Coordinates of C-alpha atoms in Angstrom, one line a residue:
M911 CA -14.5 -27.0 41.8
I912 CA -11.3 -25.7 43.3
A913 CA -12.3 -25.4 46.9
G914 CA -13.2 -29.1 47.2
N915 CA -9.8 -30.1 45.9
G916 CA -11.5 -33.0 44.2
K917 CA -12.4 -34.2 40.7
G918 CA -13.1 -30.7 39.3
L919 CA -9.7 -29.2 40.4
Y920 CA -8.0 -29.4 37.0
M921 CA -11.0 -27.9 35.1
G922 CA -11.5 -25.3 37.8
L923 CA -7.9 -24.1 37.7
I924 CA -8.1 -23.8 33.9
I925 CA -11.2 -21.7 34.1
V926 CA -9.7 -19.4 36.8
W927 CA -6.5 -19.1 34.8
A928 CA -8.0 -18.3 31.4
G929 CA -11.5 -17.0 32.1
P930 CA -10.6 -13.4 33.3
F931 CA -8.2 -12.8 30.4
I932 CA -10.7 -14.1 27.8
L933 CA -13.3 -11.8 29.3
M934 CA -11.0 -8.8 29.3
L935 CA -9.8 -9.4 25.7
W936 CA -13.5 -9.8 24.6
V937 CA -14.5 -6.5 26.3
L938 CA -11.6 -4.6 24.8
S939 CA -12.0 -5.9 21.2
Y940 CA -15.4 -7.4 20.8
Q941 CA -16.5 -4.9 18.1
L942 CA -13.7 -6.0 15.8
L943 CA -14.1 -9.7 16.7
I944 CA -17.8 -9.8 15.7
N945 CA -17.1 -8.1 12.4
L946 CA -14.2 -10.3 11.4
P947 CA -14.9 -13.2 9.1
L948 CA -14.9 -16.6 10.8
S949 CA -11.8 -17.6 8.8
N950 CA -9.9 -15.0 10.8
T951 CA -11.2 -16.1 14.2
L952 CA -12.7 -19.6 14.5
F953 CA -10.4 -21.2 12.0
P954 CA -7.1 -20.1 13.7
I955 CA -8.6 -21.3 17.0
F956 CA -9.8 -24.7 16.0
A957 CA -7.2 -25.7 13.4
P958 CA -4.3 -25.9 15.9
T959 CA -6.7 -27.1 18.6
W960 CA -7.6 -30.2 16.5
Y961 CA -4.0 -30.9 15.9
L962 CA -3.1 -30.6 19.6
W963 CA -6.0 -32.8 20.5
I964 CA -4.8 -35.5 18.2
V965 CA -1.2 -35.3 19.4
D966 CA -2.3 -35.2 23.0
T967 CA -4.5 -38.3 22.5
I968 CA -1.5 -40.2 21.2
A969 CA 0.7 -39.0 24.1
L970 CA -1.9 -40.0 26.7
R971 CA -2.5 -43.4 25.2
R972 CA 1.2 -44.1 25.2
G973 CA 1.5 -42.9 28.8
T974 CA 3.8 -40.0 28.0
W975 CA 2.0 -38.1 30.7
V976 CA -1.0 -38.8 32.9
I977 CA -3.6 -36.7 34.7
E978 CA -4.1 -37.7 38.3
S979 CA -7.5 -39.5 38.6
G980 CA -8.4 -37.6 41.7
T981 CA -8.3 -34.2 40.1
K982 CA -10.2 -34.8 36.8
L983 CA -13.9 -35.2 36.1
G984 CA -13.5 -38.5 34.3
W985 CA -15.2 -37.2 31.1
H986 CA -13.6 -37.8 27.7
L987 CA -14.0 -35.9 24.4
W988 CA -13.3 -39.2 22.8
D989 CA -11.5 -42.4 23.9
G990 CA -8.1 -41.4 25.2
L991 CA -8.6 -37.6 25.5
D992 CA -9.7 -36.2 28.9
I993 CA -12.1 -33.3 28.7
E994 CA -9.7 -31.2 30.8
E995 CA -6.9 -31.6 28.2
A996 CA -9.2 -30.8 25.4
F997 CA -10.5 -27.7 27.2
F998 CA -7.0 -26.6 28.0
F999 CA -5.9 -26.5 24.4
L1000 CA -9.1 -24.9 23.3
V1001 CA -8.9 -22.0 25.7
T1002 CA -5.1 -21.6 25.1
N1003 CA -5.6 -21.1 21.4
T1004 CA -8.6 -18.8 22.1
L1005 CA -6.3 -16.7 24.3
I1006 CA -3.7 -16.5 21.6
V1007 CA -6.2 -15.5 18.8
L1008 CA -8.1 -13.0 21.0
G1009 CA -4.8 -11.5 22.1
L1010 CA -3.5 -11.1 18.6
V1011 CA -6.8 -9.5 17.5
A1012 CA -6.7 -7.1 20.4
F1013 CA -3.1 -6.2 19.6
D1014 CA -4.0 -5.6 15.9
N1015 CA -7.0 -3.6 16.9
A1016 CA -5.0 -1.3 19.1
L1017 CA -2.3 -0.8 16.5
A1018 CA -5.0 0.0 13.9
I1019 CA -6.5 2.6 16.2
L1020 CA -3.1 4.2 16.9
H1021 CA -2.0 4.2 13.3
T1022 CA -5.3 5.3 11.7
F1023 CA -6.2 8.1 14.1
P1024 CA -3.2 10.4 14.8
R1025 CA -5.1 12.2 17.5
T1026 CA -5.0 9.1 19.7
A1027 CA -1.2 9.4 20.1
T1028 CA 1.2 11.9 18.6
N1029 CA 4.1 9.5 18.7
V1030 CA 3.7 5.8 18.1
Q1031 CA 6.7 3.5 18.5
R1032 CA 7.2 0.5 16.2
L1033 CA 6.2 -1.6 19.2
P1034 CA 4.0 0.5 21.5
S1035 CA 3.9 0.0 25.2
P1036 CA 1.2 -2.2 26.8
I1037 CA -0.2 1.0 28.4
Q1038 CA -0.5 2.7 25.1
L1039 CA -2.2 -0.3 23.5
V1040 CA -4.7 -0.5 26.3
R1041 CA -5.5 3.2 26.1
A1042 CA -6.1 2.8 22.4
L1043 CA -8.6 0.0 23.0
L1044 CA -10.4 2.1 25.5
V1045 CA -11.0 4.9 23.0
S1046 CA -14.7 5.1 22.4
P1047 CA -15.8 4.3 18.9
S1048 CA -17.8 7.5 19.0
E1049 CA -14.5 9.3 18.8
F1050 CA -13.4 7.6 15.6
E1051 CA -13.3 9.8 12.5
D1052 CA -15.8 8.1 10.2
A1053 CA -14.8 10.3 7.3
R1054 CA -11.2 9.2 7.7
I1055 CA -12.1 5.5 7.8
V1056 CA -14.3 5.8 4.6
G1057 CA -11.5 7.8 2.9
L1058 CA -8.9 5.1 3.7
Q1059 CA -11.2 2.4 2.4
E1060 CA -11.7 4.4 -0.8
A1061 CA -7.9 5.0 -1.2
L1062 CA -7.1 1.3 -0.7
K1063 CA -9.8 0.2 -3.1
R1064 CA -8.4 2.8 -5.7
L1065 CA -4.9 1.4 -5.2
R1066 CA -6.0 -2.2 -5.6
K1067 CA -7.9 -1.4 -8.7
K1068 CA -5.4 0.8 -10.4
S1069 CA -2.0 -0.6 -9.6
R1070 CA -1.4 -4.3 -8.7
S1071 CA 2.3 -3.7 -8.4
F1072 CA 2.1 -0.9 -5.9
Y1073 CA -0.8 -2.6 -4.1
L1074 CA 1.4 -5.6 -3.5
A1075 CA 4.2 -3.4 -2.3
S1076 CA 2.0 -1.3 0.0
G1077 CA 1.4 -4.4 2.2
F1078 CA 5.1 -4.5 3.2
F1079 CA 5.1 -0.9 4.7
Q1080 CA 4.0 -0.6 8.3
G1081 CA 2.0 1.7 10.4
R1082 CA 1.3 5.3 9.6
L1083 CA 3.9 5.3 6.8
R1084 CA 1.8 2.8 4.9
I1085 CA -1.3 4.8 5.5
D1086 CA 0.3 8.0 4.3
L1087 CA 1.7 6.4 1.2
I1088 CA -1.7 5.0 0.3
L1089 CA -3.2 8.4 0.7
L1090 CA -0.5 10.0 -1.4
Y1091 CA -1.1 7.5 -4.2
S1092 CA -4.9 8.1 -3.9
F1093 CA -4.4 11.9 -4.4
C1094 CA -2.1 11.4 -7.4
R1095 CA -4.6 8.9 -8.9
V1096 CA -7.6 11.1 -8.4
A1097 CA -5.9 14.2 -9.8
D1098 CA -4.8 12.3 -12.9
D1099 CA -8.3 10.8 -13.4
L1100 CA -9.9 14.2 -13.1
I1101 CA -7.9 15.5 -16.0
D1102 CA -7.8 12.3 -18.1
N1103 CA -11.6 11.7 -17.8
A1104 CA -12.5 15.2 -18.6
K1105 CA -15.0 15.5 -21.5
S1106 CA -13.1 18.4 -23.1
G1107 CA -9.9 20.3 -22.9
T1108 CA -11.7 23.1 -21.3
E1109 CA -12.9 20.9 -18.5
A1110 CA -9.5 19.4 -18.0
R1111 CA -7.9 22.9 -17.7
H1112 CA -10.6 23.7 -15.2
W1113 CA -9.5 20.9 -13.0
I1114 CA -5.8 21.9 -13.3
L1115 CA -6.7 25.3 -12.1
K1116 CA -8.8 23.9 -9.2
L1117 CA -6.1 21.5 -8.2
T1118 CA -3.6 24.3 -8.2
E1119 CA -6.0 26.4 -6.1
Y1120 CA -6.3 23.4 -3.7
L1121 CA -2.5 23.3 -3.2
D1122 CA -2.5 27.1 -2.7
I1123 CA -5.0 26.7 0.2
C1124 CA -3.1 23.8 1.7
Y1125 CA 0.2 25.7 1.6
A1126 CA -1.1 29.2 2.3
R1127 CA 1.4 31.3 4.3
A1128 CA 0.5 32.2 7.9
T1129 CA 0.3 35.9 6.8
E1130 CA -2.5 35.1 4.4
K1131 CA -6.2 34.9 5.3
P1132 CA -7.0 31.2 5.8
R1133 CA -9.6 29.6 3.6
S1134 CA -11.6 26.5 4.6
L1135 CA -10.1 23.5 2.8
D1136 CA -13.1 21.4 3.6
V1137 CA -15.6 23.9 2.2
F1138 CA -13.5 24.4 -0.9
V1139 CA -13.1 20.7 -1.7
R1140 CA -16.7 19.7 -1.0
S1141 CA -18.0 22.6 -3.1
T1142 CA -15.6 22.2 -6.0
F1143 CA -14.7 18.5 -6.6
P1144 CA -16.9 15.4 -7.3
S1145 CA -17.8 13.4 -4.2
N1146 CA -15.6 10.4 -5.2
A1147 CA -12.6 12.6 -5.3
Q1148 CA -13.1 14.6 -2.1
S1149 CA -11.6 12.2 0.5
A1150 CA -8.4 11.8 -1.5
L1151 CA -7.9 15.6 -1.3
L1152 CA -9.0 16.1 2.3
L1153 CA -6.7 13.3 3.6
L1154 CA -3.5 14.1 1.8
P1155 CA -0.9 14.5 4.5
T1156 CA 0.3 18.0 3.3
A1157 CA 1.5 18.8 6.8
Y1158 CA 4.8 16.9 6.1
L1159 CA 4.9 17.0 2.3
S1160 CA 6.8 19.8 0.5
P1161 CA 4.6 21.8 -2.0
T1162 CA 7.1 21.9 -4.9
P1163 CA 6.8 18.2 -6.0
L1164 CA 3.0 18.4 -5.9
Y1165 CA 2.9 21.6 -8.0
E1166 CA 5.3 20.0 -10.4
L1167 CA 3.0 17.0 -10.7
I1168 CA 0.2 19.3 -11.8
R1169 CA 2.6 20.8 -14.4
G1170 CA 3.1 17.2 -15.7
F1171 CA -0.6 16.9 -16.1
E1172 CA -0.6 20.0 -18.2
T1173 CA 1.7 18.2 -20.7
D1174 CA -0.9 15.4 -21.0
L1175 CA -3.4 18.1 -21.7
D1176 CA -1.4 19.4 -24.7
F1177 CA -2.3 16.2 -26.6
S1178 CA -5.8 17.5 -26.8
T1179 CA -4.6 20.1 -29.3
P1180 CA -4.9 18.6 -32.8
G1181 CA -1.6 17.8 -34.4
L1182 CA 0.4 18.7 -31.3
F1183 CA 2.7 16.0 -29.8
P1184 CA 4.6 17.7 -27.0
I1185 CA 7.3 15.1 -26.4
A1186 CA 9.7 16.5 -28.9
D1187 CA 13.0 14.8 -27.7
E1188 CA 14.4 12.8 -24.9
Q1189 CA 15.0 15.9 -22.7
T1190 CA 11.3 16.7 -22.9
L1191 CA 10.5 13.1 -22.1
R1192 CA 12.8 13.2 -19.1
T1193 CA 11.3 16.4 -17.8
Y1194 CA 7.8 14.9 -18.2
G1195 CA 8.8 11.7 -16.5
F1196 CA 10.2 13.7 -13.6
R1197 CA 7.1 15.8 -13.2
V1198 CA 4.6 12.9 -13.2
A1199 CA 6.7 10.2 -11.5
G1200 CA 9.9 11.6 -10.1
T1201 CA 7.9 14.1 -8.0
V1202 CA 5.8 11.3 -6.6
A1203 CA 9.0 9.4 -5.7
E1204 CA 10.3 12.4 -3.9
S1205 CA 7.1 12.8 -1.9
C1206 CA 7.2 9.1 -1.0
L1207 CA 10.7 9.6 0.4
E1208 CA 9.6 12.6 2.3
L1209 CA 7.0 10.5 4.1
A1210 CA 9.7 7.8 4.8
F1211 CA 12.0 10.4 6.3
H1212 CA 9.1 11.9 8.4
H1213 CA 8.3 8.6 10.0
A1214 CA 12.0 7.6 10.6
S1215 CA 14.5 10.4 11.0
A1216 CA 17.8 8.6 10.9
Q1217 CA 19.6 10.2 7.8
T1218 CA 21.8 13.3 7.7
T1219 CA 20.8 16.2 5.5
E1220 CA 23.4 15.2 2.9
Q1221 CA 22.2 11.6 2.8
R1222 CA 18.6 12.7 2.4
R1223 CA 19.6 15.0 -0.5
K1224 CA 21.3 12.1 -2.3
I1225 CA 18.4 9.7 -1.7
V1226 CA 15.8 12.2 -2.9
E1227 CA 17.9 13.0 -6.0
A1228 CA 18.2 9.3 -6.8
G1229 CA 14.5 8.8 -6.1
G1230 CA 13.6 11.4 -8.7
R1231 CA 15.7 9.5 -11.2
M1232 CA 14.1 6.2 -10.2
G1233 CA 10.7 7.8 -10.8
I1234 CA 11.8 8.7 -14.3
A1235 CA 12.9 5.1 -15.0
L1236 CA 9.5 3.8 -13.8
Q1237 CA 7.7 6.3 -15.9
Y1238 CA 9.7 5.2 -19.0
I1239 CA 8.6 1.6 -18.2
N1240 CA 5.0 2.8 -17.9
I1241 CA 5.2 4.5 -21.2
A1242 CA 6.8 1.5 -22.9
R1243 CA 4.0 -0.7 -21.5
D1244 CA 1.1 1.6 -22.5
I1245 CA 2.1 2.6 -26.1
A1246 CA -1.0 1.0 -27.6
V1247 CA -3.3 2.2 -24.8
D1248 CA -2.0 5.8 -25.2
A1249 CA -2.4 5.6 -28.9
Q1250 CA -6.1 4.9 -28.5
N1251 CA -6.3 8.1 -26.5
G1252 CA -4.4 10.1 -29.2
R1253 CA -1.1 10.3 -27.2
V1254 CA 2.4 9.4 -28.2
Y1255 CA 5.1 9.7 -25.6
I1256 CA 7.9 8.3 -27.7
P1257 CA 10.1 11.3 -28.5
T1258 CA 9.3 12.8 -31.9
N1259 CA 13.0 12.9 -32.9
W1260 CA 13.3 9.2 -32.2
L1261 CA 10.4 8.5 -34.5
E1262 CA 11.9 10.8 -37.2
S1263 CA 15.2 9.0 -37.0
D1264 CA 13.3 5.8 -38.0
D1265 CA 11.4 7.6 -40.7
L1266 CA 8.2 7.7 -38.6
R1267 CA 5.8 10.3 -37.4
P1268 CA 3.6 10.3 -34.3
E1269 CA 0.6 9.7 -36.5
D1270 CA 2.1 6.4 -37.5
V1271 CA 2.1 5.3 -33.9
L1272 CA -1.6 6.1 -33.6
K1273 CA -2.3 4.0 -36.7
D1274 CA -0.2 1.0 -35.8
P1275 CA 1.3 1.0 -32.3
S1276 CA 2.4 -2.6 -32.5
S1277 CA 4.5 -2.4 -35.7
T1278 CA 8.1 -3.8 -35.7
R1279 CA 9.6 -0.4 -35.9
I1280 CA 7.6 0.8 -32.9
E1281 CA 8.7 -2.3 -31.0
R1282 CA 12.3 -1.3 -31.6
L1283 CA 11.6 2.1 -30.1
R1284 CA 9.9 0.4 -27.1
Q1285 CA 13.0 -1.5 -26.5
R1286 CA 15.1 1.6 -26.8
L1287 CA 12.9 3.3 -24.2
L1288 CA 13.3 0.2 -21.9
D1289 CA 17.1 0.3 -22.4
N1290 CA 17.1 3.9 -21.2
A1291 CA 14.8 3.0 -18.2
M1292 CA 17.1 0.2 -17.1
Q1293 CA 20.2 2.3 -17.4
I1294 CA 18.6 5.0 -15.1
Y1295 CA 17.3 2.3 -12.8
D1296 CA 20.8 0.7 -12.4
D1297 CA 22.3 4.1 -11.7
A1298 CA 19.7 5.0 -9.0
K1299 CA 18.9 1.7 -7.2
G1300 CA 21.9 1.9 -4.9
A1301 CA 20.3 4.7 -3.0
I1302 CA 17.6 2.4 -1.7
E1303 CA 20.2 0.9 0.7
L1304 CA 20.5 4.3 2.3
L1305 CA 16.9 4.4 3.4
P1306 CA 15.7 3.9 7.0
S1307 CA 15.6 0.2 7.8
G1308 CA 11.8 0.2 8.2
S1309 CA 11.2 1.4 4.6
R1310 CA 14.2 0.0 2.8
G1311 CA 12.8 -3.5 2.1
P1312 CA 9.2 -2.3 1.2
M1313 CA 10.6 0.4 -1.0
R1314 CA 12.7 -2.1 -2.8
V1315 CA 9.6 -4.3 -3.3
A1316 CA 7.8 -1.3 -4.8
V1317 CA 10.6 -0.5 -7.3
E1318 CA 11.3 -4.1 -8.2
S1319 CA 7.6 -5.0 -8.7
Y1320 CA 7.3 -2.2 -11.3
V1321 CA 10.7 -2.8 -12.9
E1322 CA 9.6 -6.4 -13.5
I1323 CA 7.1 -5.1 -16.0
G1324 CA 10.0 -3.8 -18.0
R1325 CA 11.8 -7.1 -17.7
V1326 CA 8.7 -8.9 -19.1
L1327 CA 8.5 -6.4 -22.0
R1328 CA 12.1 -7.2 -22.9
E1329 CA 11.4 -11.0 -23.1
P1330 CA 10.8 -12.4 -26.6
G1331 CA 7.2 -13.3 -27.3
Y1332 CA 5.6 -11.4 -24.4
T1333 CA 1.8 -11.2 -24.5
L1334 CA -0.5 -8.2 -24.1
K1335 CA -3.7 -8.2 -22.2
A1336 CA -6.1 -5.3 -23.0
G1337 CA -3.1 -3.6 -24.7
R1338 CA -0.8 -4.0 -21.7
V1339 CA 1.6 -6.6 -20.5
T1340 CA 1.0 -8.0 -17.1
V1341 CA 3.3 -9.8 -14.6
P1342 CA 1.8 -13.1 -13.4
K1343 CA 0.9 -13.2 -9.7
V1344 CA 3.3 -15.9 -8.8
R1345 CA 6.1 -14.1 -10.5
R1346 CA 5.2 -10.8 -8.6
L1347 CA 5.3 -12.7 -5.3
R1348 CA 8.7 -14.2 -6.2
V1349 CA 10.1 -10.7 -7.0
A1350 CA 8.7 -9.3 -3.8
W1351 CA 10.2 -12.2 -1.7
A1352 CA 13.6 -11.7 -3.4
A1353 CA 13.5 -7.9 -2.8
L1354 CA 12.7 -8.4 0.9
S1355 CA 15.4 -11.1 1.3
K1356 CA 18.1 -8.5 0.6
G1357 CA 17.4 -7.0 4.0

């Protein structure tokens, strides 16, 4: 077509220009391409192609540009649109989509499997991307893929606010944060779903033993974490434990988290309500939420080391307080749900000051007096939030916006609870999806 320099010249040049690159991109990423839904491949190819065909038809009919008659086949897709023009726009959009899929595929491999590259820049080099695409699928860690799928499913099911926020984190930080949430959720569920106090205490001991193995000193005889987890915990919890990135998480917050679960277990003792006063509540809030915030920040620092030691100390300290604020909001939201489970997290001395007892909350968690205490709890939460939120601006740039989304998405639950006439769904207040998206957009817009 090209050698004759005749009617097929234009079409031949397009094929020579685009064909090798399309073939290369297909070879590098065909396994992902054939498994993607058509809405992710054919639609982004044909939607802009149709638009360009229509615009080009108008331009050709007006004479804005013309293809030399001696270099074209003389075929038309429809009246006014030469086949060469139509083919050019089709292959151009195909190149764009295949290139983006290959790029995403390479990034996914680099971020999902740390063994493929020890250090991945925010924008990897072309050589690193190609090397990732050349990794044989037989080298992929299937257990890690399944574990990540389970963790993401768990996050989507259990926390819409944090699921939304997770989408704004990038790379390995996003993966590690999802794995951290998955561990916390699984640990909490093991204890909450236990059929008896004895079983719950068993899981607390086993979780503590799990941390002991993860953080065993070099002088101690190592034990197989994989063997211990698979022989001790139910199958649906194993991946969350095996994939927790303990290599760059401090042990103290995780041990404190387990201590927080012990407080939950105290409610199984008849007549015992362990949250005696606000200090007890604050300690509990720190153990079950402040520690998680500290671990999240450790992950952020690990993936972007830009802060001084003093800055990190201030940020972690503020993060612990922010965790307490978010836990207060969580408690305020779940008063009725917790009452169904025999738990009252409103401080007992608060109840007594209003001539109430914990048993009164169990009987009628939606009474007017309980509502006043809910608002008091929210007032405290917002005060702590206002005091701690400034530290978000000290975070590394890559995690600052997403972390702000995570915090604001959850704080919005508290704002809804403070609105007159809020409605409960299954005993809990929910933030409408449009409102959640608006909050996320506003949080990201701050930079």
